Short mmCIF file of C-alpha atoms in Angstrom, two decimals:
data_model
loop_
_atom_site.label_atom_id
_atom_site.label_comp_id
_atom_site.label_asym_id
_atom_site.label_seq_id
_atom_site.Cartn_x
_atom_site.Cartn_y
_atom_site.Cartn_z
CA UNK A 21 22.33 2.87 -2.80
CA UNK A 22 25.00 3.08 -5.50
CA UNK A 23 26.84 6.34 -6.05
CA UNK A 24 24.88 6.81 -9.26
CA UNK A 25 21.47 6.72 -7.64
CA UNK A 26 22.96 9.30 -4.51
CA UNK A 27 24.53 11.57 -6.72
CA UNK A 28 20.83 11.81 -8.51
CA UNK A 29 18.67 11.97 -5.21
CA UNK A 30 21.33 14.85 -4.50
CA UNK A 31 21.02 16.54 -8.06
CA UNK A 32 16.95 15.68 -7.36
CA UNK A 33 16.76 17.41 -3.89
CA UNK A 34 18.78 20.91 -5.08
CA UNK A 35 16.19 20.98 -7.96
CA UNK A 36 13.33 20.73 -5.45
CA UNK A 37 15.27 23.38 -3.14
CA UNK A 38 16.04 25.75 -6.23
CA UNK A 39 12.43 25.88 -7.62
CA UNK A 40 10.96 26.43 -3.54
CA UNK A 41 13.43 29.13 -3.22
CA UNK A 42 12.88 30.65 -6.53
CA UNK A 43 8.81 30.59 -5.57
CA UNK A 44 8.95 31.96 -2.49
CA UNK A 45 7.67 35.35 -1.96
CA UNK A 46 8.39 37.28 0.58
CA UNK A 47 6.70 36.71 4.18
CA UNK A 48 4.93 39.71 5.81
CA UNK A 49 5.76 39.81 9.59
CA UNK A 50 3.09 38.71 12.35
CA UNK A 51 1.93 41.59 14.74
CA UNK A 52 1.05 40.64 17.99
CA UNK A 53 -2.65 41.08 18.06
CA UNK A 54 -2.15 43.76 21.15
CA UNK A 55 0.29 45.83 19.12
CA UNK A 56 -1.93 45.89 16.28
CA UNK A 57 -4.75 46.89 18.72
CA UNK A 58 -2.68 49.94 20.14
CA UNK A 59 -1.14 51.16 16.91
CA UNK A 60 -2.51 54.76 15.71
CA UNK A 61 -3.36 53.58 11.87
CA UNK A 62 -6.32 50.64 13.74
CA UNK A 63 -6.90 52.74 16.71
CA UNK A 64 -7.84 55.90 14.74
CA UNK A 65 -10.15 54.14 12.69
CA UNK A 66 -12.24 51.17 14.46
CA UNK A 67 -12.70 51.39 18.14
CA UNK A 68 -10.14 49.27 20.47
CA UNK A 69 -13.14 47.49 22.15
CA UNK A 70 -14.10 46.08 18.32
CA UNK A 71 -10.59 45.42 17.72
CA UNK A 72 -10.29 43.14 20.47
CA UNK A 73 -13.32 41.25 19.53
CA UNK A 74 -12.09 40.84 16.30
CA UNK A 75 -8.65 40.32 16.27
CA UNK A 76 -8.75 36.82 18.97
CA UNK A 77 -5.20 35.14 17.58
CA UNK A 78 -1.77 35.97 19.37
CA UNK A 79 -0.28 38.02 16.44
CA UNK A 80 -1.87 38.55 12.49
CA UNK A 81 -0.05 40.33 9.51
CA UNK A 82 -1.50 43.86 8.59
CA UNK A 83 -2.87 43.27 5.82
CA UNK A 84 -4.82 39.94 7.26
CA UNK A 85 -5.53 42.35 10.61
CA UNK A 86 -7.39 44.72 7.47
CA UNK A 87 -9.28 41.97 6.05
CA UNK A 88 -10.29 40.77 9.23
CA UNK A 89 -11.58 43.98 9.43
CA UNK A 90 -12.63 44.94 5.80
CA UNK A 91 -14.71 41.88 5.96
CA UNK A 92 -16.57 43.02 9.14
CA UNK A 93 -17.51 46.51 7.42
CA UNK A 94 -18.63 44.76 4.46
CA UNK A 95 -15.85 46.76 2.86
CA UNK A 96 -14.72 44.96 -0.87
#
């Protein structure tokens, strides 16, 4: 490869990097599933033992923890 053709696949690869950045949104964090289970805003509302059944992966963000749930109630 010629120094022509690097310096492109360089100027090609910050493009790609630039427009991935610039699309990214922001990541919600991943509860643990247990956490989630404990916390006062699920507990208060759905009983622990449905929790558990529902909520079977290691860790979920809230709001997929609430569709999980939404979904269950029917809730749209």
């Amino acid at each position: 490869m010629d120094n022509d053709e690097q310096e492109q696949a360089i100027a090609d690869t910050a493009e790609e990097v630039q427009s991935v950045a610039a699309s990214d949104e922001p990541v919600a964090p991943k509860i643990p599933a247990t956490r989630i289970i404990a916390s006062k805003r699920f507990s208060g509302k759905y009983n622990r033992d449905l929790l558990t059944a529902l909520l079977t992966e290691d860790s979920y963000t809230i709001s997929e923890a609430e569709k999980i749930l939404d979904d269950f109630m029917g809730v749209e």
